[in-house]
Amino acid sequence: MSRRLLFVDHVGELGGAELSLLDIVDHFNGQCRVVLFQDGPFKDRLIERGADVLVMEAQDAFLEVSRESSAWSDVLAMPELAKLAWRLARRAKHFDVIYANSQKAMLISAMAGMMARRPVIWHLRDILSDEHFSANHLRIARVVANKFVSFVIANSEATRNAFVSCGGRPDLVRVVYNGIDAAPFDAISNLDVQSLCDELGLNNTKLVGIFGRLSRWKGQHVLLQAMSSLPDLHALIVGGALFKDDHIYDDKLRSLAREMGVESRVHFLGFRHDVPALMKLVDIVVHASISSEPFGRVIVEGMLAGTPVIASAAGGAMEIVDSGRNGLLVPPGDSASLQKAIQLILSSRTQAENMAQEGGRDARVLFNRENMVTSIREIVESVCSNTGRL
Ligand code: UDP
């Protein structure tokens, strides 16, 4: 049966959660609508793909609530939350299920689901721990999910375990790994890579790339520290400062590059839409998050590009990388270990090629987009037909 889905996300920018939702929305196109609480590039990408999108602009009082915010900010956000829930509930009546793609979206969807008597699925893409959230926000997420959400889809075991450890009901949650389309990677030819290399003026240089939003926990600074003892190495820093604090980190990174004397070898490219080509161009894709990554799309993407990957040994990254076989893991925040891992890959071509090959195979089998959407379709069907947990 064809179910109608109302997807909800509070973010207007393009982060990993939003890029993943793009693929899910594509699959359900014609039977879904996407509600966003913020205008921005995510809306544009959805529209380009032919999705039905509605932006319900939320007030800053709600959007700016963060881990650092006081309990008073939470209280001030409540009227906006109730208003959005009421508006969402009116729309939800025309759909079979509400599908929340972020924690803020889940809170509003839970309220709206109650008002409209519709089940709510929460695609959980965060590690619910005190590394990332305040105690108050963890409590709210746990209570609301346990009582008002019909199903939680966790994007990794790490995400699932954190949900359960913070008191989430184990019977509510199932892991569905992010699936990533290999086609944009397979479509890049050697000629494309060469012309990108010429455009960037980076011929005949050893090159690493780190991809993702500029944010302290993503650990771009760890790569810069590692580079100070790798004199010939250049690095692409690919990604933009998406949120408020990210701009401060962006400035700090540039100062750090100057202080460490690596400025001329570090290339800040900002947010790019040609990640597959850039990942094929570099010799190594580095993931350097200093705290647990919920999943880590960039790691799988590096594998799809056929490029050796080094990742931080925490969270979802440990479910993707089998260190020494399909990539390398290093302790989070340890620039000396990162430096050694980079040297190892650059000095051992055969080992690097073997790891890249294994990575490419694993990424295509284990993190396959079709598997992801098939599992999600089954979950939607199970929730809608109320046949109980899968
Ligand atoms: N990305 C992008 N352009 C950039 C930097 C990153 O399209 O300039 C994409 C990247 O390819 C990946 C996503 O952003 O698909 C980041 O996802 P990840 O799971 O690594 O991190 P998250 O944003 O979810 O924390």
XYZ file of C-alpha atoms and ligand atoms in Angstrom:
415
model
C 0.000 0.000 0.000
C 1.260 3.489 -0.791
C 1.552 5.451 2.468
C 1.633 9.225 2.618
C 4.538 10.616 4.629
C 5.021 14.046 6.158
C 8.769 14.573 6.613
C 9.847 17.219 9.126
C 13.290 18.808 9.615
C 14.130 21.999 11.493
C 17.290 22.808 9.520
C 17.628 24.905 6.362
C 21.325 24.129 5.806
C 22.739 21.010 4.150
C 24.246 18.744 6.791
C 24.632 14.975 6.673
C 21.129 14.406 8.090
C 19.596 16.556 5.388
C 21.610 14.944 2.562
C 20.482 11.545 3.782
C 16.849 12.704 3.945
C 17.130 13.887 0.317
C 17.645 10.278 -0.744
C 14.737 9.058 1.378
C 12.417 11.759 0.040
C 13.452 10.833 -3.530
C 12.331 7.301 -2.860
C 8.917 8.395 -1.542
C 8.467 11.143 -4.123
C 4.828 11.618 -5.108
C 3.593 10.327 -1.763
C 5.181 12.800 0.639
C 5.655 16.411 1.643
C 8.611 17.935 3.495
C 8.052 20.563 6.174
C 11.078 22.670 7.133
C 11.272 25.221 9.913
C 13.919 27.267 8.140
C 14.466 28.424 4.583
C 17.843 27.744 2.941
C 19.822 25.524 0.571
C 18.127 22.347 1.808
C 14.787 23.614 0.522
C 16.388 24.478 -2.842
C 17.898 20.992 -3.196
C 14.560 19.358 -2.346
C 12.766 21.474 -4.926
C 15.429 20.690 -7.569
C 14.640 17.019 -6.971
C 10.916 17.633 -7.449
C 9.866 17.330 -3.806
C 6.787 19.016 -2.372
C 8.200 21.402 0.281
C 6.581 23.723 2.781
C 8.646 26.109 4.893
C 7.014 27.055 8.193
C 9.503 29.683 9.350
C 10.194 29.222 13.055
C 11.156 32.037 15.413
C 14.755 32.293 16.647
C 13.540 31.572 20.193
C 13.030 27.978 19.014
C 15.777 27.603 16.389
C 18.531 28.985 18.594
C 17.981 26.640 21.514
C 21.252 24.704 21.770
C 23.202 22.554 24.184
C 24.608 25.687 25.838
C 21.232 27.404 26.227
C 19.788 27.870 29.700
C 16.618 26.177 30.948
C 15.038 29.632 30.657
C 15.662 29.573 26.862
C 13.814 26.261 26.728
C 10.873 27.847 28.518
C 10.908 30.826 26.132
C 10.869 28.433 23.157
C 7.739 26.627 24.371
C 5.090 28.952 22.849
C 6.807 28.714 19.441
C 7.035 24.949 19.766
C 3.297 24.720 20.512
C 2.459 27.049 17.627
C 4.514 25.007 15.141
C 3.009 21.767 16.460
C -0.485 23.105 15.949
C 0.334 24.219 12.376
C 1.976 20.873 11.648
C -0.991 18.941 13.069
C -3.329 20.661 10.602
C -1.159 19.418 7.726
C -0.560 16.007 9.253
C -4.234 15.074 8.908
C -3.616 14.543 5.191
C -0.791 12.052 5.801
C -0.465 8.577 7.318
C 2.703 9.151 9.295
C 4.947 11.998 10.481
C 8.660 11.334 9.939
C 10.928 13.555 12.067
C 14.509 13.913 10.860
C 15.993 15.856 13.805
C 15.531 16.127 17.540
C 13.751 19.492 17.374
C 11.547 18.139 14.597
C 10.757 15.126 16.780
C 9.521 17.285 19.673
C 7.153 19.215 17.421
C 6.107 16.094 15.509
C 5.297 14.289 18.766
C 2.929 17.090 19.804
C 1.452 17.328 16.308
C 1.059 13.552 16.154
C -1.004 13.627 19.336
C -3.209 16.431 18.056
C -3.718 14.884 14.604
C -3.730 11.277 15.866
C -0.942 10.247 13.566
C 2.017 7.987 14.394
C 5.494 9.500 14.521
C 8.745 7.953 13.314
C 11.948 9.578 14.548
C 15.070 9.127 12.419
C 17.654 9.554 15.158
C 20.939 10.872 13.804
C 22.517 12.136 17.026
C 24.416 10.507 19.843
C 22.220 11.271 22.831
C 24.957 11.745 25.384
C 26.276 14.591 27.517
C 29.073 15.085 24.948
C 26.505 16.606 22.613
C 23.422 17.524 24.701
C 22.541 19.124 28.024
C 21.057 16.888 30.745
C 17.759 18.707 30.367
C 17.561 18.114 26.615
C 18.442 14.442 27.045
C 15.649 14.045 29.587
C 13.111 15.769 27.334
C 14.133 13.668 24.298
C 13.901 10.431 26.274
C 10.510 11.147 27.860
C 8.899 12.428 24.674
C 10.290 9.615 22.485
C 9.326 6.872 24.930
C 5.769 8.132 25.255
C 4.851 9.678 21.926
C 7.039 8.196 19.180
C 6.011 4.945 17.474
C 9.411 4.003 16.085
C 12.994 5.255 16.330
C 15.345 4.588 13.413
C 18.957 4.871 14.612
C 21.623 5.502 11.986
C 24.235 3.350 13.771
C 24.662 0.986 16.720
C 26.451 3.846 18.508
C 23.385 6.041 18.120
C 21.071 3.218 19.192
C 23.172 2.377 22.249
C 23.306 6.014 23.351
C 19.513 6.233 23.018
C 19.053 3.144 25.188
C 21.742 4.246 27.690
C 19.983 7.538 28.243
C 16.752 5.687 29.039
C 15.180 5.248 25.592
C 13.030 2.128 25.185
C 15.051 -0.633 23.460
C 11.889 -2.076 21.850
C 11.297 1.227 20.083
C 14.567 1.452 18.191
C 16.174 -0.339 15.260
C 19.416 0.409 13.422
C 19.211 1.281 9.734
C 22.607 2.332 8.450
C 22.794 5.341 6.182
C 22.917 4.225 2.598
C 24.817 6.313 0.105
C 24.384 6.305 -3.651
C 27.559 5.120 -5.395
C 26.531 6.506 -8.803
C 27.877 10.090 -8.364
C 31.258 8.584 -7.394
C 31.298 6.083 -10.253
C 30.434 8.854 -12.716
C 33.667 10.784 -12.076
C 36.295 10.094 -14.747
C 40.073 10.510 -14.475
C 39.695 13.467 -16.819
C 37.258 15.148 -14.404
C 39.728 14.631 -11.581
C 42.601 16.023 -13.652
C 40.689 19.155 -14.622
C 39.722 19.741 -10.983
C 43.364 19.300 -10.028
C 44.395 21.883 -12.671
C 41.669 24.263 -11.533
C 42.930 24.100 -7.946
C 46.566 24.307 -9.066
C 47.503 21.231 -7.077
C 49.377 19.068 -9.581
C 52.190 16.897 -8.201
C 51.345 17.449 -4.549
C 50.491 14.922 -1.886
C 47.010 15.832 -0.789
C 44.648 14.941 2.043
C 41.059 16.141 2.357
C 38.787 16.627 5.332
C 35.104 17.026 4.527
C 32.306 18.344 6.690
C 31.053 21.441 8.432
C 33.648 23.586 10.139
C 32.932 22.841 13.752
C 35.285 22.167 16.638
C 34.019 18.643 17.252
C 34.707 17.758 13.603
C 38.401 18.186 14.459
C 39.813 20.042 11.458
C 42.365 21.521 13.895
C 43.710 18.008 14.603
C 44.593 17.649 10.926
C 46.345 21.039 10.908
C 48.380 19.966 13.960
C 49.349 16.717 12.208
C 50.420 18.658 9.116
C 53.097 20.642 10.937
C 55.316 17.520 10.863
C 54.410 16.527 7.296
C 56.243 19.250 5.361
C 55.219 18.374 1.776
C 51.602 17.623 2.449
C 48.733 19.853 1.307
C 45.220 19.685 2.730
C 41.793 20.561 1.396
C 39.400 21.737 4.081
C 36.021 21.173 2.455
C 32.894 22.458 4.172
C 31.328 25.604 5.466
C 30.531 27.131 8.824
C 26.848 26.211 9.022
C 25.839 27.429 12.464
C 26.613 30.417 14.719
C 29.576 29.013 16.696
C 31.040 27.468 13.550
C 32.063 30.922 12.271
C 34.204 31.484 15.370
C 35.861 28.107 14.800
C 36.451 28.948 11.132
C 38.425 32.077 12.173
C 40.355 30.085 14.781
C 41.304 27.443 12.218
C 42.744 30.043 9.857
C 44.754 31.599 12.724
C 45.967 28.147 13.748
C 47.137 27.445 10.182
C 49.144 30.705 10.292
C 50.567 29.988 13.765
C 51.654 26.499 12.722
C 53.238 27.767 9.512
C 51.091 25.515 7.312
C 48.932 28.294 5.880
C 50.279 27.994 2.304
C 49.541 24.257 2.277
C 45.984 24.441 3.622
C 43.219 25.224 1.156
C 39.865 26.294 2.560
C 37.335 25.504 -0.179
C 34.086 26.283 1.691
C 30.944 24.234 1.077
C 31.209 22.305 -2.209
C 28.759 20.389 -4.326
C 31.488 18.309 -6.025
C 32.499 16.134 -3.060
C 32.819 12.906 -5.143
C 35.388 14.511 -7.480
C 37.283 16.118 -4.596
C 37.399 12.802 -2.748
C 38.808 11.110 -5.839
C 41.380 13.880 -6.194
C 42.913 13.550 -2.726
C 45.312 10.773 -1.693
C 43.585 10.279 1.668
C 40.189 11.197 3.105
C 40.642 12.144 6.747
C 37.857 12.080 9.309
C 39.086 13.636 12.554
C 36.051 14.141 14.824
C 37.137 14.557 18.424
C 33.926 13.117 19.857
C 31.697 10.240 18.809
C 30.358 10.577 15.290
C 26.760 9.325 15.026
C 27.486 7.783 11.616
C 30.023 9.604 9.434
C 28.813 9.748 5.835
C 32.139 11.206 4.735
C 33.902 7.967 5.686
C 31.653 5.853 3.457
C 31.919 8.461 0.702
C 35.716 8.306 0.849
C 35.429 4.536 0.417
C 33.042 4.955 -2.539
C 35.575 7.288 -4.126
C 38.172 4.506 -3.918
C 40.410 6.644 -1.698
C 42.079 5.363 1.486
C 40.314 6.619 4.607
C 41.580 7.470 8.089
C 38.887 7.950 10.735
C 38.615 8.723 14.437
C 37.990 5.628 16.516
C 34.690 6.563 18.164
C 30.961 6.169 17.547
C 29.634 5.135 14.146
C 33.075 5.361 12.503
C 34.047 2.164 14.312
C 31.180 0.313 12.639
C 32.374 1.414 9.201
C 36.152 1.091 9.462
C 37.868 -2.201 10.193
C 41.277 -0.732 10.908
C 44.087 -2.079 8.732
C 41.702 -3.813 6.330
C 39.384 -1.201 4.755
C 40.895 1.939 6.296
C 42.702 3.099 9.412
C 41.357 4.208 12.788
C 43.245 6.587 15.069
C 42.360 7.798 18.572
C 40.168 10.923 18.432
C 42.069 14.183 18.911
C 45.492 12.492 18.649
C 47.387 14.449 15.995
C 50.581 12.361 16.404
C 48.695 9.143 15.571
C 46.974 10.864 12.673
C 50.333 12.015 11.349
C 51.711 8.443 11.541
C 48.642 7.033 9.798
C 49.004 9.585 6.978
C 52.697 8.709 6.608
C 51.885 4.999 6.540
C 49.379 5.379 3.726
C 51.585 7.715 1.695
C 54.612 5.437 2.019
C 52.915 2.114 1.363
C 51.157 2.242 -1.966
C 50.117 -1.416 -2.121
C 48.631 -1.403 1.366
C 46.818 1.845 0.599
C 45.366 0.416 -2.626
C 44.230 -2.758 -0.862
C 42.487 -0.789 1.864
C 40.795 1.446 -0.686
C 39.561 -1.596 -2.610
C 38.187 -3.277 0.513
C 36.580 0.015 1.548
C 34.896 0.425 -1.831
C 33.482 -3.096 -1.626
C 32.205 -2.667 1.946
C 30.636 0.701 1.228
C 28.701 -0.720 -1.729
C 27.438 -3.741 0.210
C 26.933 -2.521 3.783
C 25.949 1.086 3.200
C 23.852 0.648 0.156
C 21.131 3.222 -0.528
C 18.607 0.651 -1.737
C 18.946 -1.355 1.481
C 18.347 1.786 3.519
C 15.165 2.801 1.723
C 13.823 -0.769 1.674
C 14.222 -0.978 5.465
C 12.590 2.405 5.925
C 9.680 1.409 3.698
C 9.153 -1.732 5.823
C 9.200 0.326 9.017
C 6.731 2.864 7.623
C 4.415 0.028 6.587
C 4.702 -1.646 9.981
C 3.991 1.581 11.867
C 1.056 2.518 9.628
C -0.552 -0.887 9.714
C 0.150 -1.034 13.433
C 1.455 -4.587 13.216
C 3.840 -3.952 16.067
C 7.593 -3.660 16.116
C 9.732 -5.211 13.393
N 29.398 17.763 2.397
C 29.105 18.444 1.220
N 29.860 19.519 0.907
C 30.852 19.978 1.698
C 31.133 19.278 2.900
C 30.398 18.167 3.212
O 28.216 18.070 0.465
O 31.474 20.980 1.348
C 28.612 16.574 2.729
C 29.422 15.307 2.790
O 29.657 14.825 1.485
C 28.526 14.412 3.641
C 27.842 15.393 4.565
O 28.076 16.691 4.037
O 27.569 13.751 2.837
C 28.353 15.327 5.994
O 27.815 14.191 6.601
P 28.484 13.517 7.862
O 27.644 12.345 8.254
O 29.900 13.205 7.609
O 28.454 14.653 8.985
P 27.218 15.486 9.623
O 27.009 16.714 8.775
O 26.010 14.600 9.599
O 27.679 15.808 10.999
